[in-house]
Amino acid sequence: MLDFIARRLVSIVPVLAVVAVFVFLMLRLTPGDPAAVIAGDNATSEQIDDIRTKLGLDEPIWHQFSIWIGNVLQGNFGESFFFKKTVAELIAQRVEPTLALAICTLILAVSTAVPLGVLAAYRHGSLLDRFVMGFSVLGFSVPVYVIGYCLIYVFAIELGWLPVQGYIRIGVDFWGFLERMVLPSITLAVVYIALVARITRASVLEVLNEDYIRTARAKGLSNRVVLMRHALRNAAVPILTVIGIGIALLIGGAVVTESVYGLPGLGRLTVEAVLSRDFPTIQTVILLFSVVYVLINLLIDIGYTIFDPRIRY
Amino acid sequence: MKTMRRTLAAMAAGAILATAASPVLAQSKTLKVVQHGNLTILDPIWTTAYVTRNHGYLIYDTLFAMDEQNAVKPQMVEKYEVSPDKTVWTFTLRDGLEWHDGKPVTSADCIASLQRWGKRDAMGLKLMDFVKEFKAVDAKTFQMVLKEPYGLVLDTLGKPSSNVPFMMPKAVAETDAFKQIDSQIGSGPFIYQKNESKPGERHVYLKNPKYKPRGEAPSGLAGGKVAKVDRVEIVEMPDVQQQVNAIIAGEVDIVEAPPHDLLPVLKNDKNVVLDDWNPLGHVFIIRFNHTVKPFDNPKIRLAALYAINQEDYLKATIGDAAYYKVCGAAFICGTPNATDKGSEILIKSNFDKSKELLKEAGYDGTPIVLMQSTTLPVLTNTAPVTKSLLEKGGFKVDMQSMDWQTLVTRRTKKDPPNAGGWNVFHTYSVSADALNPISNSYFVAAGDKSWFGWPNDPEMEKLRDTYAKETDPAKAKALAEAIQLRALENGQFGWIGQWYGPGARRSNVTGWLKAPIPVFWNIEKK
C-alpha cells in the first residue's frame, strides 16, 4: 500500500509539468494584456509598453516560462501583477472561505444524501423514492446561481433570518461564521445531494438484489443491520467515487457560489485573476487545483481498499 | 429542571441580544460602501483606474480642488500668487497640515509629488512641458517657474479625475513613476488600515483625528473635508444583484453604481434612497482607427458620424430617459466650455448624406471591424446600435464580440483589421475628464502620441496648443468651440450622449456630496 501511495505521489510530477506548460501557453496565446488592464482606460500606448517592460512581458515566451518554472521549483510562485503581494500570500488569505464552504457543503450533502439514497432504495417505488428521484433531477438541472438567488430572496430579504453576503472568520465570531455559511452551503449542497442520493440509491438497489442480502435476511438479521452492514458497505465503492468527483465539482461550483454570496475565497480570486489577466495568480491557482484533484483521486483509491477488502494495490 | 430551562433560556436570550446588539454598536459610525469595481492597486498615480482614484480621495489631499460649480479652489494651499508675466506661480501651504505618521507636510513633499504625477498624467505631462523648474522657498512655500504662460495651471492642479495630483510624502513620491508605491501615508481625512484590509474582501479606513479641514463649507471636491463617520469600509462585492440585495437588507450603507436595470427594485424600497451624486454624469464615445482603411479617410469618418444618432444609443443602453441626456456639447452640457455648434450630425441620423459621402470617398464595401465589449453592461449595447446605424448608412460591418480586457488589448494594435487590428469601438468616460480639450484625451491629434485610434491633425494640435496658452476665459471658450468644430469636420471621434448613474444609500445615511467622484467626508450615519 505504501508503495502504491509513493508511486501515485511521484506520478503527480509529470501531471503538474503538463498542466504548468499548458496553462502557461494558453494564457499567453489567449487575448488580453495585463499591462493594458493595469494601466487603465486613459493610458497611452507608451504607458502600456512601459508597464509591459517592467513586468517582463515583452520577453520571449520561452524566457518568461523558464524564469517562472525556475522560481516555482524553488517554491516561489511569483508576485501578483495587481495586488502587490506574493501569490502564496494571496492564496493563503483566500483559502479559508473556500475550505470552509467545501467542508460545510460536504458534511451537509453527505449526511443528507446517503441516508436519502439508502431509504429510497429500501422503499423502492414508494412516494419517498419518487420524491428523492424528482429532487435529484431538479437539483441537478437548476443552475447554482438560481438556487442562490432564490434562497437569498426568501431567507435573507423576505424573512431576514440570515445575512445576504459576506464572510466572518471562524476564529473571530463563530456564530457569525455559521450564519454566513448556511445559505452558500445549502446552495452548493443541492447539486451534490442530487448526485450522491441518486448514485447511492442505484448502488444500494443493485446490492439489495444480491444473494448474500437474501442470506442475511434469512439469517434473521434486522433491516437496519442488513442495510448498514451488508448493503451500504458493498455499495460504497461507486458512492465513494461520486463523492470524490463531487469534491472536484465543488471547486467549480464554489466560483459561482462565492460570487453570489460575496465570499472572498479561491473561486472569486480565480475569476478576478482571469478577468484582469493576472498571469502569476492564475497559473498558481490552477496548479494548486490540479494537486487537489490528484490527491482526491489518491484518497478515493485508498478509500476503496477500506470499504472493499477485495481491492488491493 | 426548571432552573436549567430558565438558565438555558437566559443564555439563549443573552446570545441573541449579544449577536444582535454588538454589530449595531460596532457599526454605528461605520460606513459600508460598495464601489463599482474591486480595488486591487493602491497607487493612484500608477493607474488611472477609477476605484484607485476614489481610494486616493480618502487618504490623500490635493493642492487645489474643483467645487460643485466646476470652479477650481485652493485646498491644501492657503494662498497663491502669480507674477505679472504669469510665469512664476507661488504656492503657500495651509498651517497645520500633517502626514498620517505625524510629520508636517512640506514644500519638498509637494514638489516631489507633482514631479512624479507629471510623468504619468496627460494634463500633468502637458503642464511639465511648460515648467522650467520648481523651487522650495521655505518649508511651506514653493514656486513653479514656467517657460511661458500657461492657461491651464489651476485646471491641471485641480483636475478632479485620474490621474489626480495627490500629495504624498517626499520619500514615497520619489518612487519611480512606473513602479507602484509601497506606502499609503497621505494627509487626507481618512487613514488606510493596511492590517485590516484584505483585497477581494474589504478595505478599511479610519477617520484621521488630526486632519485640519478648511473653514469653508464643503462643495464638490473643495471646501472643508469633515469626516463624520469613524470608519469607512469599502466592501468588495462583484455581483450586482448581490449589491442590491445587500443594501436592501441593510448590510451595506452605500452602493456607488447600481446597474440601471435594477434601479426600479431599489426605488421601491422605502429604506433606500437613489442619490444623483454625480450631476455631470458620463459620456459615451465612438472611436475610429485613423491609421487603417477605411477610416483613414476623413470623408468616411464623417459618413459614420452622419449615420449615427445619440438617442438610439441612450435608449438601448440606459433605457430610462430620466438617466440620460442628448447633448451636442463635446465638453459636457452645462459646463463652461459647452456649445452644441456643429454637432447636429450626432443628434439625428442622415443616412442619405452618409451614403453620398461614402460614394464620394469611393468606399469599396470592405466590412469594418467593430469591437463589442460584452462584459461592461453599460457598453454592451452600444456596438449593436452602431452596427445597425452604420449598415443603414451604407457601411458593411463585422461586429466582433469580446470581453473588455481583450478589447483594451486589441485597441493598442495598429495592424490591419484582418490581422488582429480594428476599425471602431466604444468607450465612456466620466464627464469630469472631458471638460476641456487638454484633459479630454479623445481630442489629442498628435499621431502616435494620441489616444487609441491615433488621429493625426496638425490643425487640431495647433488649436489645442493655443487653447492651452490662452489665459483669458472668454477667448479660451471661443477656442474650445473651434476645437469642437474641427473635431466634427475632420470626423475625429463622436460623443454620443451623456448618461447618469445614481448611487443608492440607506435612508439613515445623509450628506453625500455632489461631485464627479464619490467622496465620503461629510457623510453622516444616523
CSV table of C-alpha atoms in Angstrom, one decimal, chain B residues 25-447:
chain,number,residue,atom,x,y,z
B,25,LEU,CA,-22.8,49.2,18.4
B,26,ALA,CA,-19.7,48.4,16.3
B,27,GLN,CA,-21.3,49.7,13.1
B,28,SER,CA,-23.0,52.8,14.4
B,29,LYS,CA,-20.2,55.0,13.0
B,30,THR,CA,-19.0,52.6,10.3
B,31,LEU,CA,-20.0,53.5,6.7
B,32,LYS,CA,-20.0,50.4,4.5
B,33,VAL,CA,-19.7,51.2,0.8
B,34,VAL,CA,-19.7,49.0,-2.3
B,35,GLN,CA,-17.9,50.6,-5.3
B,36,HIS,CA,-18.2,49.9,-9.0
B,37,GLY,CA,-15.2,47.6,-9.0
B,38,ASN,CA,-12.6,45.9,-6.9
B,39,LEU,CA,-9.7,47.9,-5.5
B,40,THR,CA,-6.5,46.0,-6.3
B,41,ILE,CA,-4.0,48.7,-7.0
B,42,LEU,CA,-3.4,51.3,-4.3
B,43,ASP,CA,-1.2,53.8,-6.3
B,44,PRO,CA,-3.4,56.4,-7.9
B,45,ILE,CA,-0.5,57.8,-10.0
B,46,TRP,CA,0.5,54.3,-11.4
B,47,THR,CA,-3.0,53.5,-12.7
B,48,THR,CA,-5.9,55.6,-14.0
B,49,ALA,CA,-8.5,53.1,-12.6
B,50,TYR,CA,-11.4,55.0,-11.0
B,51,VAL,CA,-11.5,52.7,-7.9
B,52,THR,CA,-7.9,53.6,-7.2
B,53,ARG,CA,-8.7,57.3,-7.7
B,54,ASN,CA,-11.5,57.0,-5.2
B,55,HIS,CA,-9.1,55.4,-2.7
B,56,GLY,CA,-6.8,58.4,-3.3
B,57,TYR,CA,-9.5,60.8,-2.3
B,58,LEU,CA,-10.0,59.0,1.0
B,59,ILE,CA,-6.4,59.2,2.2
B,60,TYR,CA,-4.7,62.0,0.2
B,61,ASP,CA,-5.3,65.7,-0.2
B,62,THR,CA,-4.8,67.9,-3.2
B,63,LEU,CA,-3.3,71.4,-3.6
B,64,PHE,CA,-6.5,72.6,-5.4
B,65,ALA,CA,-9.9,71.0,-6.0
B,66,MET,CA,-13.0,71.5,-8.1
B,67,ASP,CA,-16.1,72.7,-6.4
B,68,GLU,CA,-19.8,72.0,-7.2
B,69,GLN,CA,-19.8,74.8,-9.8
B,70,ASN,CA,-16.8,73.3,-11.5
B,71,ALA,CA,-14.6,76.1,-10.3
B,72,VAL,CA,-11.1,75.3,-9.0
B,73,LYS,CA,-10.5,76.4,-5.4
B,74,PRO,CA,-7.4,76.2,-3.1
B,75,GLN,CA,-7.4,73.0,-0.9
B,76,MET,CA,-4.1,72.3,0.8
B,77,VAL,CA,-2.9,75.7,-0.5
B,78,GLU,CA,-3.7,78.7,1.8
B,79,LYS,CA,-2.8,81.3,-0.9
B,80,TYR,CA,-1.2,81.6,-4.2
B,81,GLU,CA,0.3,84.4,-6.3
B,82,VAL,CA,1.1,84.7,-10.0
B,83,SER,CA,3.8,87.0,-11.2
B,84,PRO,CA,2.7,89.8,-13.6
B,85,ASP,CA,4.3,88.0,-16.6
B,86,LYS,CA,2.3,84.8,-15.5
B,87,THR,CA,5.4,82.6,-15.4
B,88,VAL,CA,6.1,82.3,-11.7
B,89,TRP,CA,3.4,80.7,-9.5
B,90,THR,CA,4.0,80.8,-5.8
B,91,PHE,CA,2.0,78.5,-3.5
B,92,THR,CA,1.8,78.7,0.3
B,93,LEU,CA,0.5,75.7,2.2
B,94,ARG,CA,-2.0,75.9,5.0
B,95,ASP,CA,-0.8,75.8,8.6
B,96,GLY,CA,-1.0,72.5,10.5
B,97,LEU,CA,-1.0,70.1,7.5
B,98,GLU,CA,0.3,66.7,8.7
B,99,TRP,CA,1.0,63.3,7.2
B,100,HIS,CA,-0.7,60.4,8.8
B,101,ASP,CA,2.6,59.5,10.5
B,102,GLY,CA,2.6,62.9,12.3
B,103,LYS,CA,5.3,64.6,10.2
B,104,PRO,CA,4.5,68.0,8.7
B,105,VAL,CA,3.6,68.5,5.0
B,106,THR,CA,6.4,70.5,3.4
B,107,SER,CA,7.1,72.2,0.1
B,108,ALA,CA,9.6,69.4,-0.8
B,109,ASP,CA,6.9,66.8,-0.4
B,110,CYS,CA,4.6,68.7,-2.8
B,111,ILE,CA,7.3,69.3,-5.4
B,112,ALA,CA,8.2,65.6,-5.4
B,113,SER,CA,4.5,64.6,-5.7
B,114,LEU,CA,3.9,67.0,-8.6
B,115,GLN,CA,7.0,65.7,-10.4
B,116,ARG,CA,6.0,62.0,-10.1
B,117,TRP,CA,2.4,62.7,-11.2
B,118,GLY,CA,3.7,64.9,-14.0
B,119,LYS,CA,5.4,61.9,-15.6
B,120,ARG,CA,2.1,59.9,-15.8
B,121,ASP,CA,-0.9,62.1,-16.2
B,122,ALA,CA,-1.8,63.5,-19.7
B,123,MET,CA,-2.5,67.0,-18.3
B,124,GLY,CA,0.5,66.7,-16.0
B,125,LEU,CA,2.7,65.9,-18.9
B,126,LYS,CA,1.4,69.0,-20.8
B,127,LEU,CA,2.0,71.2,-17.8
B,128,MET,CA,5.5,69.8,-17.3
B,129,ASP,CA,6.3,70.9,-20.9
B,130,PHE,CA,5.9,74.4,-19.7
B,131,VAL,CA,7.6,74.0,-16.3
B,132,LYS,CA,11.2,75.3,-16.2
B,133,GLU,CA,11.7,74.4,-12.5
B,134,PHE,CA,10.2,74.0,-9.1
B,135,LYS,CA,11.8,75.9,-6.2
B,136,ALA,CA,11.2,75.5,-2.5
B,137,VAL,CA,11.1,78.9,-0.9
B,138,ASP,CA,10.7,77.7,2.6
B,139,ALA,CA,9.1,74.7,4.4
B,140,LYS,CA,5.6,75.9,3.5
B,141,THR,CA,6.1,77.9,0.3
B,142,PHE,CA,7.2,76.8,-3.2
B,143,GLN,CA,7.4,78.2,-6.7
B,144,MET,CA,6.6,76.7,-10.1
B,145,VAL,CA,8.5,78.6,-12.7
B,146,LEU,CA,7.1,78.3,-16.3
B,147,LYS,CA,9.0,78.8,-19.6
B,148,GLU,CA,6.0,80.8,-20.9
B,149,PRO,CA,2.5,81.5,-19.6
B,150,TYR,CA,0.1,78.5,-19.5
B,151,GLY,CA,-3.6,78.9,-19.2
B,152,LEU,CA,-4.5,75.7,-17.5
B,153,VAL,CA,-2.3,75.8,-14.4
B,154,LEU,CA,-5.2,75.7,-12.0
B,155,ASP,CA,-7.4,73.4,-14.1
B,156,THR,CA,-4.4,71.0,-14.1
B,157,LEU,CA,-3.6,71.2,-10.4
B,158,GLY,CA,-7.3,70.9,-9.5
B,159,LYS,CA,-8.2,68.2,-12.0
B,160,PRO,CA,-10.8,66.0,-10.4
B,161,SER,CA,-10.2,62.7,-12.0
B,162,SER,CA,-7.5,60.3,-13.0
B,163,ASN,CA,-4.7,60.8,-12.5
B,164,VAL,CA,-5.3,63.3,-9.7
B,165,PRO,CA,-2.3,65.2,-8.5
B,166,PHE,CA,-2.5,63.8,-4.9
B,167,MET,CA,0.2,64.9,-2.5
B,168,MET,CA,2.4,62.3,-0.9
B,169,PRO,CA,5.4,62.4,1.4
B,170,LYS,CA,8.7,63.1,-0.5
B,171,ALA,CA,10.1,59.6,0.3
B,172,VAL,CA,7.0,58.0,-1.3
B,173,ALA,CA,6.8,60.4,-4.2
B,174,GLU,CA,10.4,59.7,-5.1
B,175,THR,CA,9.3,56.2,-6.2
B,176,ASP,CA,9.8,55.5,-9.9
B,177,ALA,CA,6.7,56.7,-11.6
B,178,PHE,CA,6.4,53.4,-13.4
B,179,LYS,CA,6.6,51.4,-10.1
B,180,GLN,CA,3.9,51.1,-7.5
B,181,ILE,CA,4.3,52.8,-4.2
B,182,ASP,CA,4.6,50.7,-1.0
B,183,SER,CA,3.2,53.2,1.5
B,184,GLN,CA,-0.3,54.6,1.8
B,185,ILE,CA,0.6,57.5,4.0
B,186,GLY,CA,-1.3,60.6,3.0
B,187,SER,CA,-2.6,63.8,4.7
B,188,GLY,CA,-6.2,63.3,3.8
B,189,PRO,CA,-9.3,62.9,6.1
B,190,PHE,CA,-9.0,59.1,6.4
B,191,ILE,CA,-6.2,56.8,7.2
B,192,TYR,CA,-5.8,53.5,5.4
B,193,GLN,CA,-5.7,50.4,7.7
B,194,LYS,CA,-3.4,48.0,5.9
B,195,ASN,CA,-3.6,45.3,8.6
B,196,GLU,CA,-7.4,45.2,8.5
B,197,SER,CA,-7.7,45.4,4.7
B,198,LYS,CA,-7.8,42.4,2.6
B,199,PRO,CA,-8.1,42.8,-1.2
B,200,GLY,CA,-11.1,40.9,-2.5
B,201,GLU,CA,-12.9,41.2,0.8
B,202,ARG,CA,-12.7,44.8,2.2
B,203,HIS,CA,-10.6,47.9,2.6
B,204,VAL,CA,-10.7,49.8,5.9
B,205,TYR,CA,-10.1,53.5,6.6
B,206,LEU,CA,-10.3,55.2,9.9
B,207,LYS,CA,-11.1,58.9,10.5
B,208,ASN,CA,-7.9,61.0,10.6
B,209,PRO,CA,-8.3,62.7,14.0
B,210,LYS,CA,-5.5,65.2,13.2
B,211,TYR,CA,-6.9,66.3,9.8
B,212,LYS,CA,-7.4,70.1,9.6
B,213,PRO,CA,-10.4,70.8,7.3
B,214,ARG,CA,-10.7,74.1,5.5
B,215,GLY,CA,-13.1,76.6,7.2
B,216,GLU,CA,-15.4,76.8,4.2
B,217,ALA,CA,-18.5,74.6,3.8
B,218,PRO,CA,-17.8,71.6,1.6
B,219,SER,CA,-18.6,72.0,-2.1
B,220,GLY,CA,-17.9,69.3,-4.7
B,221,LEU,CA,-14.3,68.2,-4.0
B,222,ALA,CA,-13.4,71.5,-2.5
B,223,GLY,CA,-14.1,73.2,0.9
B,224,GLY,CA,-14.0,71.6,4.4
B,225,LYS,CA,-13.4,67.9,4.3
B,226,VAL,CA,-15.0,66.9,7.6
B,227,ALA,CA,-15.1,63.2,8.3
B,228,LYS,CA,-18.4,62.5,10.2
B,229,VAL,CA,-18.0,58.7,10.5
B,230,ASP,CA,-15.3,57.0,12.4
B,231,ARG,CA,-14.6,54.3,9.9
B,232,VAL,CA,-15.2,53.6,6.2
B,233,GLU,CA,-15.2,50.1,4.9
B,234,ILE,CA,-15.1,49.5,1.2
B,235,VAL,CA,-16.7,46.1,0.8
B,236,GLU,CA,-15.8,44.2,-2.3
B,237,MET,CA,-18.9,42.7,-4.0
B,238,PRO,CA,-18.5,41.9,-7.7
B,239,ASP,CA,-22.1,40.6,-8.3
B,240,VAL,CA,-24.5,43.5,-8.9
B,241,GLN,CA,-27.6,41.6,-7.8
B,242,GLN,CA,-25.8,40.9,-4.5
B,243,GLN,CA,-25.0,44.6,-4.1
B,244,VAL,CA,-28.7,45.4,-4.5
B,245,ASN,CA,-29.7,42.6,-2.1
B,246,ALA,CA,-27.1,43.8,0.5
B,247,ILE,CA,-28.3,47.4,0.6
B,248,ILE,CA,-32.0,46.3,0.8
B,249,ALA,CA,-31.1,44.0,3.7
B,250,GLY,CA,-29.2,46.9,5.4
B,251,GLU,CA,-25.9,45.1,5.3
B,252,VAL,CA,-24.2,48.0,3.4
B,253,ASP,CA,-24.9,51.7,3.5
B,254,ILE,CA,-24.0,52.9,0.0
B,255,VAL,CA,-23.8,51.2,-3.4
B,256,GLU,CA,-22.0,53.6,-5.7
B,257,ALA,CA,-23.2,52.5,-9.1
B,258,PRO,CA,-26.1,50.1,-9.1
B,259,PRO,CA,-27.0,49.0,-12.7
B,260,HIS,CA,-29.8,50.8,-14.4
B,261,ASP,CA,-31.9,47.7,-14.9
B,262,LEU,CA,-32.0,47.2,-11.1
B,263,LEU,CA,-32.9,50.8,-10.2
B,264,PRO,CA,-36.6,50.1,-10.1
B,265,VAL,CA,-36.1,47.4,-7.4
B,266,LEU,CA,-34.2,49.9,-5.3
B,267,LYS,CA,-36.8,52.7,-6.0
B,268,ASN,CA,-39.5,50.5,-4.5
B,269,ASP,CA,-37.7,50.0,-1.2
B,270,LYS,CA,-38.6,52.7,1.4
B,271,ASN,CA,-35.3,52.3,3.2
B,272,VAL,CA,-33.2,53.1,0.2
B,273,VAL,CA,-32.7,56.4,-1.5
B,274,LEU,CA,-31.4,56.9,-5.0
B,275,ASP,CA,-28.9,59.8,-4.9
B,276,ASP,CA,-27.7,61.6,-8.1
B,277,TRP,CA,-24.3,62.3,-6.5
B,278,ASN,CA,-22.5,62.9,-9.9
B,279,PRO,CA,-24.6,65.6,-11.7
B,280,LEU,CA,-22.1,65.7,-14.5
B,281,GLY,CA,-22.5,62.0,-15.3
B,282,HIS,CA,-20.7,60.2,-18.0
B,283,VAL,CA,-20.3,60.4,-21.8
B,284,PHE,CA,-20.3,57.7,-24.4
B,285,ILE,CA,-17.7,57.8,-27.2
B,286,ILE,CA,-17.4,56.3,-30.7
B,287,ARG,CA,-13.7,56.0,-31.7
B,288,PHE,CA,-12.3,55.4,-35.2
B,289,ASN,CA,-8.9,54.0,-36.1
B,290,HIS,CA,-7.4,56.7,-38.3
B,291,THR,CA,-4.4,54.7,-39.3
B,292,VAL,CA,-6.1,51.9,-41.4
B,293,LYS,CA,-8.7,51.8,-44.2
B,294,PRO,CA,-11.4,53.0,-44.5
B,295,PHE,CA,-11.4,55.4,-41.5
B,296,ASP,CA,-8.0,56.8,-42.6
B,297,ASN,CA,-10.3,58.8,-45.0
B,298,PRO,CA,-11.9,61.8,-43.2
B,299,LYS,CA,-14.9,61.6,-45.5
B,300,ILE,CA,-15.7,58.1,-44.4
B,301,ARG,CA,-15.3,59.0,-40.8
B,302,LEU,CA,-17.8,61.9,-41.4
B,303,ALA,CA,-20.1,59.5,-43.2
B,304,ALA,CA,-20.2,57.4,-40.0
B,305,LEU,CA,-21.0,60.4,-37.9
B,306,TYR,CA,-23.9,61.3,-40.2
B,307,ALA,CA,-25.3,57.7,-39.8
B,308,ILE,CA,-25.4,57.7,-36.0
B,309,ASN,CA,-27.6,59.5,-33.6
B,310,GLN,CA,-27.4,59.8,-29.8
B,311,GLU,CA,-30.9,58.9,-28.8
B,312,ASP,CA,-30.7,55.4,-30.2
B,313,TYR,CA,-27.6,54.7,-28.1
B,314,LEU,CA,-29.0,56.1,-25.0
B,315,LYS,CA,-32.3,54.3,-25.3
B,316,ALA,CA,-30.5,51.0,-25.9
B,317,THR,CA,-28.1,51.3,-23.1
B,318,ILE,CA,-29.7,53.3,-20.3
B,319,GLY,CA,-33.3,53.0,-21.2
B,320,ASP,CA,-35.0,55.3,-18.8
B,321,ALA,CA,-34.9,58.9,-20.1
B,322,ALA,CA,-34.5,60.2,-16.5
B,323,TYR,CA,-30.9,59.0,-16.6
B,324,TYR,CA,-29.7,60.2,-20.0
B,325,LYS,CA,-29.4,63.4,-22.0
B,326,VAL,CA,-29.0,64.0,-25.7
B,327,CYS,CA,-26.2,66.6,-25.7
B,328,GLY,CA,-24.3,68.2,-28.6
B,329,ALA,CA,-21.6,69.6,-26.4
B,330,ALA,CA,-18.3,67.7,-26.5
B,331,PHE,CA,-17.2,69.5,-23.3
B,332,ILE,CA,-20.4,68.4,-21.5
B,333,CYS,CA,-23.7,70.3,-21.3
B,334,GLY,CA,-23.9,72.8,-18.5
B,335,THR,CA,-20.2,73.4,-18.1
B,336,PRO,CA,-18.1,76.5,-19.1
B,337,ASN,CA,-16.8,75.2,-22.5
B,338,ALA,CA,-20.2,73.7,-23.6
B,339,THR,CA,-21.5,74.5,-27.0
B,340,ASP,CA,-23.6,72.5,-29.5
B,341,LYS,CA,-22.1,74.2,-32.5
B,342,GLY,CA,-21.8,71.8,-35.5
B,343,SER,CA,-22.9,68.7,-33.6
B,344,GLU,CA,-26.3,68.4,-35.3
B,345,ILE,CA,-24.8,65.4,-37.2
B,346,LEU,CA,-24.5,63.5,-33.9
B,347,ILE,CA,-28.1,64.2,-32.9
B,348,LYS,CA,-30.1,63.0,-35.9
B,349,SER,CA,-29.2,60.2,-38.4
B,350,ASN,CA,-28.9,61.3,-42.0
B,351,PHE,CA,-28.4,58.0,-43.9
B,352,ASP,CA,-28.7,59.7,-47.4
B,353,LYS,CA,-25.8,62.0,-46.6
B,354,SER,CA,-23.8,59.1,-45.2
B,355,LYS,CA,-24.3,57.1,-48.4
B,356,GLU,CA,-23.5,60.1,-50.5
B,357,LEU,CA,-20.2,60.7,-48.6
B,358,LEU,CA,-19.3,57.0,-48.9
B,359,LYS,CA,-19.8,57.2,-52.7
B,360,GLU,CA,-17.7,60.3,-53.0
B,361,ALA,CA,-15.0,58.7,-50.9
B,362,GLY,CA,-15.0,55.6,-53.0
B,363,TYR,CA,-15.8,53.2,-50.1
B,364,ASP,CA,-15.2,49.7,-51.6
B,365,GLY,CA,-17.6,47.8,-49.3
B,366,THR,CA,-14.9,46.1,-47.2
B,367,PRO,CA,-16.5,45.3,-43.8
B,368,ILE,CA,-15.3,47.5,-41.0
B,369,VAL,CA,-14.3,45.6,-37.8
B,370,LEU,CA,-16.4,46.9,-34.9
B,371,MET,CA,-15.2,45.6,-31.4
B,372,GLN,CA,-18.0,44.9,-29.0
B,373,SER,CA,-17.3,44.6,-25.3
B,374,THR,CA,-19.7,42.1,-23.6
B,375,THR,CA,-18.5,42.4,-20.0
B,376,LEU,CA,-19.3,46.0,-19.2
B,377,PRO,CA,-23.1,46.1,-19.0
B,378,VAL,CA,-23.3,49.8,-19.8
B,379,LEU,CA,-21.3,49.4,-23.0
B,380,THR,CA,-22.6,46.1,-24.3
B,381,ASN,CA,-25.5,47.5,-26.3
B,382,THR,CA,-23.6,50.4,-27.9
B,383,ALA,CA,-21.9,48.2,-30.6
B,384,PRO,CA,-25.1,46.6,-31.9
B,385,VAL,CA,-26.6,50.1,-32.3
B,386,THR,CA,-23.6,51.2,-34.3
B,387,LYS,CA,-23.8,48.1,-36.5
B,388,SER,CA,-27.4,48.8,-37.3
B,389,LEU,CA,-27.0,52.5,-37.9
B,390,LEU,CA,-23.8,52.2,-40.0
B,391,GLU,CA,-25.4,49.5,-42.1
B,392,LYS,CA,-28.3,51.8,-42.8
B,393,GLY,CA,-25.8,54.5,-43.7
B,394,GLY,CA,-24.2,52.2,-46.4
B,395,PHE,CA,-21.4,50.5,-44.4
B,396,LYS,CA,-20.7,46.8,-44.2
B,397,VAL,CA,-20.0,45.9,-40.5
B,398,ASP,CA,-18.2,42.9,-39.0
B,399,MET,CA,-19.1,43.2,-35.3
B,400,GLN,CA,-16.7,41.1,-33.1
B,401,SER,CA,-17.6,40.4,-29.5
B,402,MET,CA,-15.0,40.0,-26.8
B,403,ASP,CA,-14.5,40.8,-23.1
B,404,TRP,CA,-13.4,44.3,-22.1
B,405,GLN,CA,-9.8,43.2,-21.2
B,406,THR,CA,-9.4,41.7,-24.7
B,407,LEU,CA,-10.8,44.9,-26.3
B,408,VAL,CA,-8.4,47.1,-24.3
B,409,THR,CA,-5.5,45.0,-25.5
B,410,ARG,CA,-6.7,44.8,-29.1
B,411,ARG,CA,-7.3,48.5,-29.4
B,412,THR,CA,-3.5,49.1,-28.9
B,413,LYS,CA,-2.8,47.2,-32.1
B,414,LYS,CA,-2.1,49.2,-35.2
B,415,ASP,CA,-2.3,46.1,-37.6
B,416,PRO,CA,-4.9,46.0,-40.3
B,417,PRO,CA,-8.3,44.7,-39.0
B,418,ASN,CA,-7.9,41.3,-40.8
B,419,ALA,CA,-4.6,40.8,-39.0
B,420,GLY,CA,-5.7,41.5,-35.4
B,421,GLY,CA,-6.4,45.2,-35.6
B,422,TRP,CA,-9.7,47.1,-35.6
B,423,ASN,CA,-11.7,49.9,-37.1
B,424,VAL,CA,-14.1,51.2,-34.5
B,425,PHE,CA,-15.1,50.7,-30.8
B,426,HIS,CA,-16.9,52.4,-28.0
B,427,THR,CA,-16.0,53.5,-24.6
B,428,TYR,CA,-17.2,56.0,-22.0
B,429,SER,CA,-15.6,58.4,-19.5
B,430,VAL,CA,-16.6,60.4,-16.5
B,431,SER,CA,-17.7,63.8,-17.7
B,432,ALA,CA,-15.3,65.4,-15.4
B,433,ASP,CA,-12.5,64.1,-17.6
B,434,ALA,CA,-14.0,65.8,-20.7
B,435,LEU,CA,-14.4,69.4,-19.6
B,436,ASN,CA,-11.6,70.9,-21.8
B,437,PRO,CA,-9.6,69.8,-24.9
B,438,ILE,CA,-6.5,69.2,-22.9
B,439,SER,CA,-7.9,66.9,-20.2
B,440,ASN,CA,-10.2,65.2,-22.8
B,441,SER,CA,-7.7,62.8,-24.4
B,442,TYR,CA,-10.0,62.0,-27.3
B,443,PHE,CA,-9.1,65.4,-28.8
B,444,VAL,CA,-5.4,64.7,-28.9
B,445,ALA,CA,-4.5,64.5,-32.6
B,446,ALA,CA,-0.7,64.0,-32.5
B,447,GLY,CA,-0.5,60.8,-34.4
